Amino acid sequence: MKKDDIIELDITETNALGNGVGKIDGFVVFCLGAVGGDRVRCRVLTVKKNYATAEILEILAASPDRTEPDCASYPECGGCTLRHIDYECEKKAKRASVEAALRRAGIRGVNVSETVSCSPERYRNKAVFSFGEGLLPGFKRAADEQVVSCEDCLICPGIFTECARFTGEFIKSKYPGKTPEYLYLRINSSYDEMTAVLGLGELTCVEAGDWAEAFSEAFPVCVGIMASDGTHPEDKNTVYRILYGREYINESFLSLKLRVSAHSFFQVNSRAAQLLCKKAALLAAPGDGEFGVDLYCGTGVIGMAVASENPSCFVTGV
């Protein structure tokens, strides 16, 4: 097998990254966009020592688990990988990926539970929008980082798309010819507090201040607006300048009251994160007066959740 070969492939499974998995003479081929049960004609993109990658040219026979994507920007947009797969199939694929990870680690005989389901739509509490031609907001395509415009991202709150569209239209009207680097939005689970960070790109801080004033009037739920000269909001060296309000949102999480800043690592799916932490607290089951350590804890939400659910124990986050 070599690059650019055209092959026909029976897809035996779907992995959690949205790739169909098949074999040619025992050699594994990952085919982006294929679904377990498909038979496809595809072009080989890369050949490695232990596997190859391929792209679909034609679906010869469609899997019963294949579904019509509900977003016009999919699959060009780099924001999603599994919208062409039935949701029940997606949950099975994620469970299978955990089983495969355990096998690779040499851990066998573990019963992996069914994937717990939360809503597959409007669940994200943060997003980073880029701006393409005409300053239309969207997301960068994984293949070449070109911006694919998106009228309404179905995994984000509707207000996110409104904010991104407002920002593009404001800058296009007020400062034609200039393009911001990104718009980074974060909102709490009750949707009553939001922060926004504008990557300056070609804009000055003064121009960003004009946008911030208009933005705060258009979206009163926004309690903090910042500017950044970094190329990505989550780069550890990124410095934020506060243009309006404060840099954090208040979040209720189980019995915890949190302040989540733009810098903070926090699970993007608040409901799923609470289920995760409840399960961690249940499995930890500390006794009265016991001490525990939450290693590599990030902002420490799991350890704090364990402690809050078991107030007689002590947890140190590292």
Coordinates of C-alpha atoms in Angstrom, one line a residue, residues 16-292:
A16 CA -14.1 8.2 19.2
L17 CA -12.2 10.5 16.8
G18 CA -14.8 10.0 14.0
N19 CA -12.6 7.7 12.0
G20 CA -13.8 4.4 10.5
V21 CA -11.5 1.5 11.0
G22 CA -10.9 -1.2 8.5
K23 CA -8.1 -3.6 7.4
I24 CA -6.5 -4.6 4.1
D25 CA -4.6 -7.9 4.4
G26 CA -4.4 -7.3 8.2
F27 CA -3.1 -3.8 7.8
V28 CA -5.1 -1.1 9.7
V29 CA -6.6 1.8 7.8
F30 CA -8.2 4.8 9.5
C31 CA -10.7 6.5 7.1
L32 CA -12.0 9.9 8.2
G33 CA -15.8 10.2 8.0
A34 CA -16.4 6.5 7.6
V35 CA -18.8 4.6 10.0
G36 CA -18.6 1.0 11.2
G37 CA -20.7 -1.0 8.7
D38 CA -19.8 1.2 5.7
R39 CA -18.1 -0.1 2.6
V40 CA -16.2 2.7 1.0
R41 CA -13.9 3.5 -1.9
C42 CA -11.1 5.7 -0.5
R43 CA -7.8 7.3 -1.3
V44 CA -4.7 6.6 0.8
L45 CA -3.4 9.8 2.4
T46 CA -0.5 8.5 4.5
V47 CA 1.2 5.2 5.1
K48 CA 3.0 4.6 8.5
K49 CA 4.7 1.6 9.9
N50 CA 1.6 0.2 11.6
Y51 CA -1.3 1.9 9.9
A52 CA -2.5 4.1 7.0
T53 CA -5.0 7.0 6.8
A54 CA -7.5 7.5 4.0
E55 CA -10.2 9.8 2.8
I56 CA -13.6 8.7 1.4
L57 CA -14.2 9.1 -2.4
E58 CA -17.5 7.2 -2.5
I59 CA -19.7 5.4 -0.1
L60 CA -20.5 2.1 -1.8
A61 CA -22.8 0.8 1.0
A62 CA -23.9 2.9 3.9
S63 CA -23.9 1.8 7.5
P64 CA -27.3 1.8 9.4
D65 CA -25.4 3.8 12.0
R66 CA -24.8 6.6 9.5
T67 CA -27.0 9.7 9.8
E68 CA -27.4 12.9 7.9
P69 CA -25.4 15.7 9.6
D70 CA -27.7 18.4 11.1
C71 CA -25.2 21.2 10.5
A72 CA -24.6 22.8 7.1
S73 CA -20.9 23.6 8.0
Y74 CA -20.1 19.9 8.8
P75 CA -17.7 18.3 7.9
E76 CA -15.6 21.2 6.6
C77 CA -15.7 22.9 10.0
G78 CA -13.1 21.7 12.5
G79 CA -15.4 22.0 15.5
C80 CA -17.1 18.5 15.3
T81 CA -16.1 15.0 14.2
L82 CA -19.1 12.8 15.0
R83 CA -22.2 14.5 13.6
H84 CA -22.5 11.9 10.8
I85 CA -23.0 9.1 13.3
D86 CA -26.1 8.1 15.2
Y87 CA -25.8 9.3 18.8
E88 CA -26.3 5.8 20.3
C89 CA -23.5 4.6 18.0
E90 CA -21.3 7.6 19.2
K91 CA -21.7 6.6 22.8
K92 CA -20.7 3.0 22.0
A93 CA -17.7 4.3 20.1
K94 CA -16.6 6.3 23.2
R95 CA -17.0 3.3 25.4
A96 CA -15.0 1.2 23.0
S97 CA -12.2 3.7 23.0
V98 CA -11.9 3.4 26.8
E99 CA -11.8 -0.4 26.5
A100 CA -9.1 -0.1 23.8
A101 CA -7.0 2.3 26.0
L102 CA -7.1 -0.3 28.8
R103 CA -6.1 -3.1 26.5
R104 CA -3.1 -1.0 25.2
A105 CA -2.1 -0.5 28.8
G106 CA -2.2 -4.2 29.5
I107 CA -5.3 -3.9 31.7
R108 CA -7.8 -6.7 31.0
G109 CA -11.0 -8.0 32.5
V110 CA -12.3 -4.5 33.3
N111 CA -16.1 -4.0 32.8
V112 CA -16.5 -0.6 31.3
S113 CA -19.8 0.9 32.0
E114 CA -22.2 2.3 29.4
T115 CA -21.5 5.9 28.4
V116 CA -23.6 8.3 30.5
S117 CA -25.6 10.6 28.2
C118 CA -26.0 14.3 28.5
S119 CA -27.6 16.5 25.9
P120 CA -25.5 16.4 22.6
E121 CA -26.6 20.0 21.8
R122 CA -25.9 23.5 23.3
Y123 CA -23.7 22.0 25.9
R124 CA -20.5 24.0 25.5
N125 CA -19.7 26.6 28.1
K126 CA -16.9 28.1 26.1
A127 CA -15.9 28.6 22.4
V128 CA -13.3 30.3 20.3
F129 CA -14.6 31.9 17.1
S130 CA -12.3 33.0 14.2
F131 CA -13.3 35.4 11.4
G132 CA -13.1 34.6 7.7
E133 CA -13.9 36.5 4.5
G134 CA -16.3 39.4 5.2
L135 CA -15.6 38.9 8.9
L136 CA -18.1 36.1 9.0
P137 CA -17.6 34.1 12.2
G138 CA -16.8 30.4 12.2
F139 CA -14.2 27.8 13.1
K140 CA -10.9 26.8 11.6
R141 CA -10.8 23.7 9.4
A142 CA -8.5 21.1 10.8
A143 CA -6.8 20.4 7.5
D144 CA -5.5 23.9 6.6
E145 CA -6.8 26.2 9.4
Q146 CA -9.0 28.1 6.9
V147 CA -12.0 29.6 8.6
V148 CA -15.3 27.9 7.8
S149 CA -18.3 30.2 8.5
C150 CA -21.0 28.8 10.8
E151 CA -24.5 30.4 11.0
D152 CA -25.4 28.6 14.2
C153 CA -23.1 26.2 16.0
L154 CA -25.4 23.5 17.5
I155 CA -23.1 22.6 20.3
C156 CA -22.8 26.2 21.6
P157 CA -25.4 28.4 23.3
G158 CA -27.2 30.5 20.8
I159 CA -25.9 33.7 22.3
F160 CA -22.3 32.7 21.3
T161 CA -23.2 32.9 17.6
E162 CA -25.0 36.2 18.2
C163 CA -21.9 37.6 20.0
A164 CA -19.5 36.5 17.2
R165 CA -21.8 37.9 14.5
F166 CA -22.1 41.2 16.3
T167 CA -18.3 41.5 16.7
G168 CA -17.7 40.8 13.0
E169 CA -20.3 43.3 11.8
F170 CA -19.1 46.0 14.3
I171 CA -15.5 45.8 13.3
K172 CA -16.3 45.5 9.5
S173 CA -18.4 48.7 9.8
K174 CA -16.2 50.7 12.2
Y175 CA -12.7 49.5 11.2
P176 CA -12.9 48.2 7.6
G177 CA -9.9 46.2 6.5
K178 CA -9.0 45.0 10.0
T179 CA -9.5 41.5 11.3
P180 CA -9.4 40.3 14.9
E181 CA -7.5 37.2 15.8
Y182 CA -10.4 35.5 17.6
L183 CA -13.3 35.9 20.0
Y184 CA -13.2 33.7 23.1
L185 CA -16.5 33.4 25.0
R186 CA -17.2 31.7 28.3
I187 CA -20.6 31.4 30.0
N188 CA -21.9 29.9 33.3
S189 CA -24.4 27.1 33.5
S190 CA -27.3 29.4 34.5
Y191 CA -26.5 31.6 31.5
D192 CA -26.6 34.8 33.6
E193 CA -22.8 35.6 33.4
M194 CA -20.5 35.6 30.5
T195 CA -17.0 36.8 29.7
A196 CA -15.5 37.7 26.3
V197 CA -11.9 38.0 25.1
L198 CA -11.0 39.7 21.8
G199 CA -7.8 38.6 20.2
L200 CA -6.6 42.0 18.9
G201 CA -5.1 40.8 15.6
E202 CA -4.9 44.0 13.5
L203 CA -6.9 46.1 16.0
T204 CA -5.4 48.5 18.6
C205 CA -6.5 48.5 22.2
V206 CA -8.3 51.8 21.7
E207 CA -10.3 50.2 18.8
A208 CA -11.0 47.1 21.0
G209 CA -12.3 49.5 23.7
D210 CA -14.8 50.9 21.2
W211 CA -16.0 47.4 20.5
A212 CA -16.1 46.5 24.2
E213 CA -18.4 49.5 24.9
A214 CA -20.8 48.5 22.1
F215 CA -20.6 44.8 23.1
S216 CA -21.4 45.4 26.7
E217 CA -24.5 47.4 25.7
A218 CA -25.6 44.7 23.2
F219 CA -25.1 41.8 25.7
P220 CA -25.7 42.9 29.3
V221 CA -25.1 39.3 30.5
C222 CA -21.4 39.9 29.8
V223 CA -19.8 40.8 33.1
G224 CA -16.2 41.1 31.8
I225 CA -14.6 42.0 28.5
M226 CA -10.9 41.7 27.8
A227 CA -8.4 42.1 25.0
S228 CA -5.4 39.9 24.2
D229 CA -2.5 40.2 21.8
G230 CA -1.9 36.4 21.8
T231 CA -2.6 34.1 18.9
H232 CA -4.7 31.7 21.0
P233 CA -6.6 32.4 24.2
E234 CA -5.4 29.4 26.1
D235 CA -1.7 29.9 25.5
K236 CA -0.1 30.0 28.9
N237 CA 1.8 33.2 28.0
T238 CA -1.3 35.0 26.9
V239 CA -1.9 38.3 28.8
Y240 CA -5.4 39.7 29.1
R241 CA -6.2 43.4 29.5
I242 CA -9.5 44.1 31.1
L243 CA -11.6 46.6 29.1
Y244 CA -14.8 46.3 31.0
G245 CA -16.0 44.6 34.3
R246 CA -14.1 41.7 35.7
E247 CA -12.1 38.7 34.4
Y248 CA -14.2 35.9 35.9
I249 CA -17.7 34.4 36.0
N250 CA -19.4 33.0 39.1
E251 CA -20.4 29.3 38.7
S252 CA -22.4 27.0 40.9
F253 CA -21.0 23.5 40.7
L254 CA -22.6 20.8 42.9
S255 CA -22.3 22.5 46.3
L256 CA -19.4 24.6 45.3
K257 CA -19.3 28.3 44.4
L258 CA -16.6 28.9 41.9
R259 CA -15.0 31.8 40.1
V260 CA -13.9 30.7 36.7
S261 CA -11.6 33.1 34.8
A262 CA -10.7 33.1 31.2
H263 CA -7.3 31.4 32.1
S264 CA -8.9 28.6 34.1
F265 CA -9.2 25.1 32.8
F266 CA -12.8 24.0 33.3
Q267 CA -14.7 21.2 31.6
V268 CA -16.6 22.5 28.6
N269 CA -19.7 20.5 29.4
S270 CA -20.9 21.6 32.8
R271 CA -23.6 18.9 33.2
A272 CA -21.3 16.1 32.3
A273 CA -18.6 17.5 34.6
Q274 CA -20.9 17.4 37.5
L275 CA -21.8 13.8 36.7
L276 CA -18.1 13.0 36.5
C277 CA -17.4 14.6 39.9
K278 CA -20.3 13.0 41.6
K279 CA -19.1 9.6 40.4
A280 CA -15.5 10.4 41.5
A281 CA -16.8 11.3 45.0
L282 CA -18.8 8.1 45.2
L283 CA -15.9 5.9 44.1
A284 CA -13.4 7.7 46.4
A285 CA -15.8 7.1 49.4
P286 CA -13.4 8.6 52.0
G287 CA -14.0 7.8 55.7
D288 CA -14.3 10.4 58.5
G289 CA -11.1 12.3 58.9
E290 CA -9.3 10.6 56.0
F291 CA -6.8 12.5 53.9
G292 CA -6.6 12.3 50.1

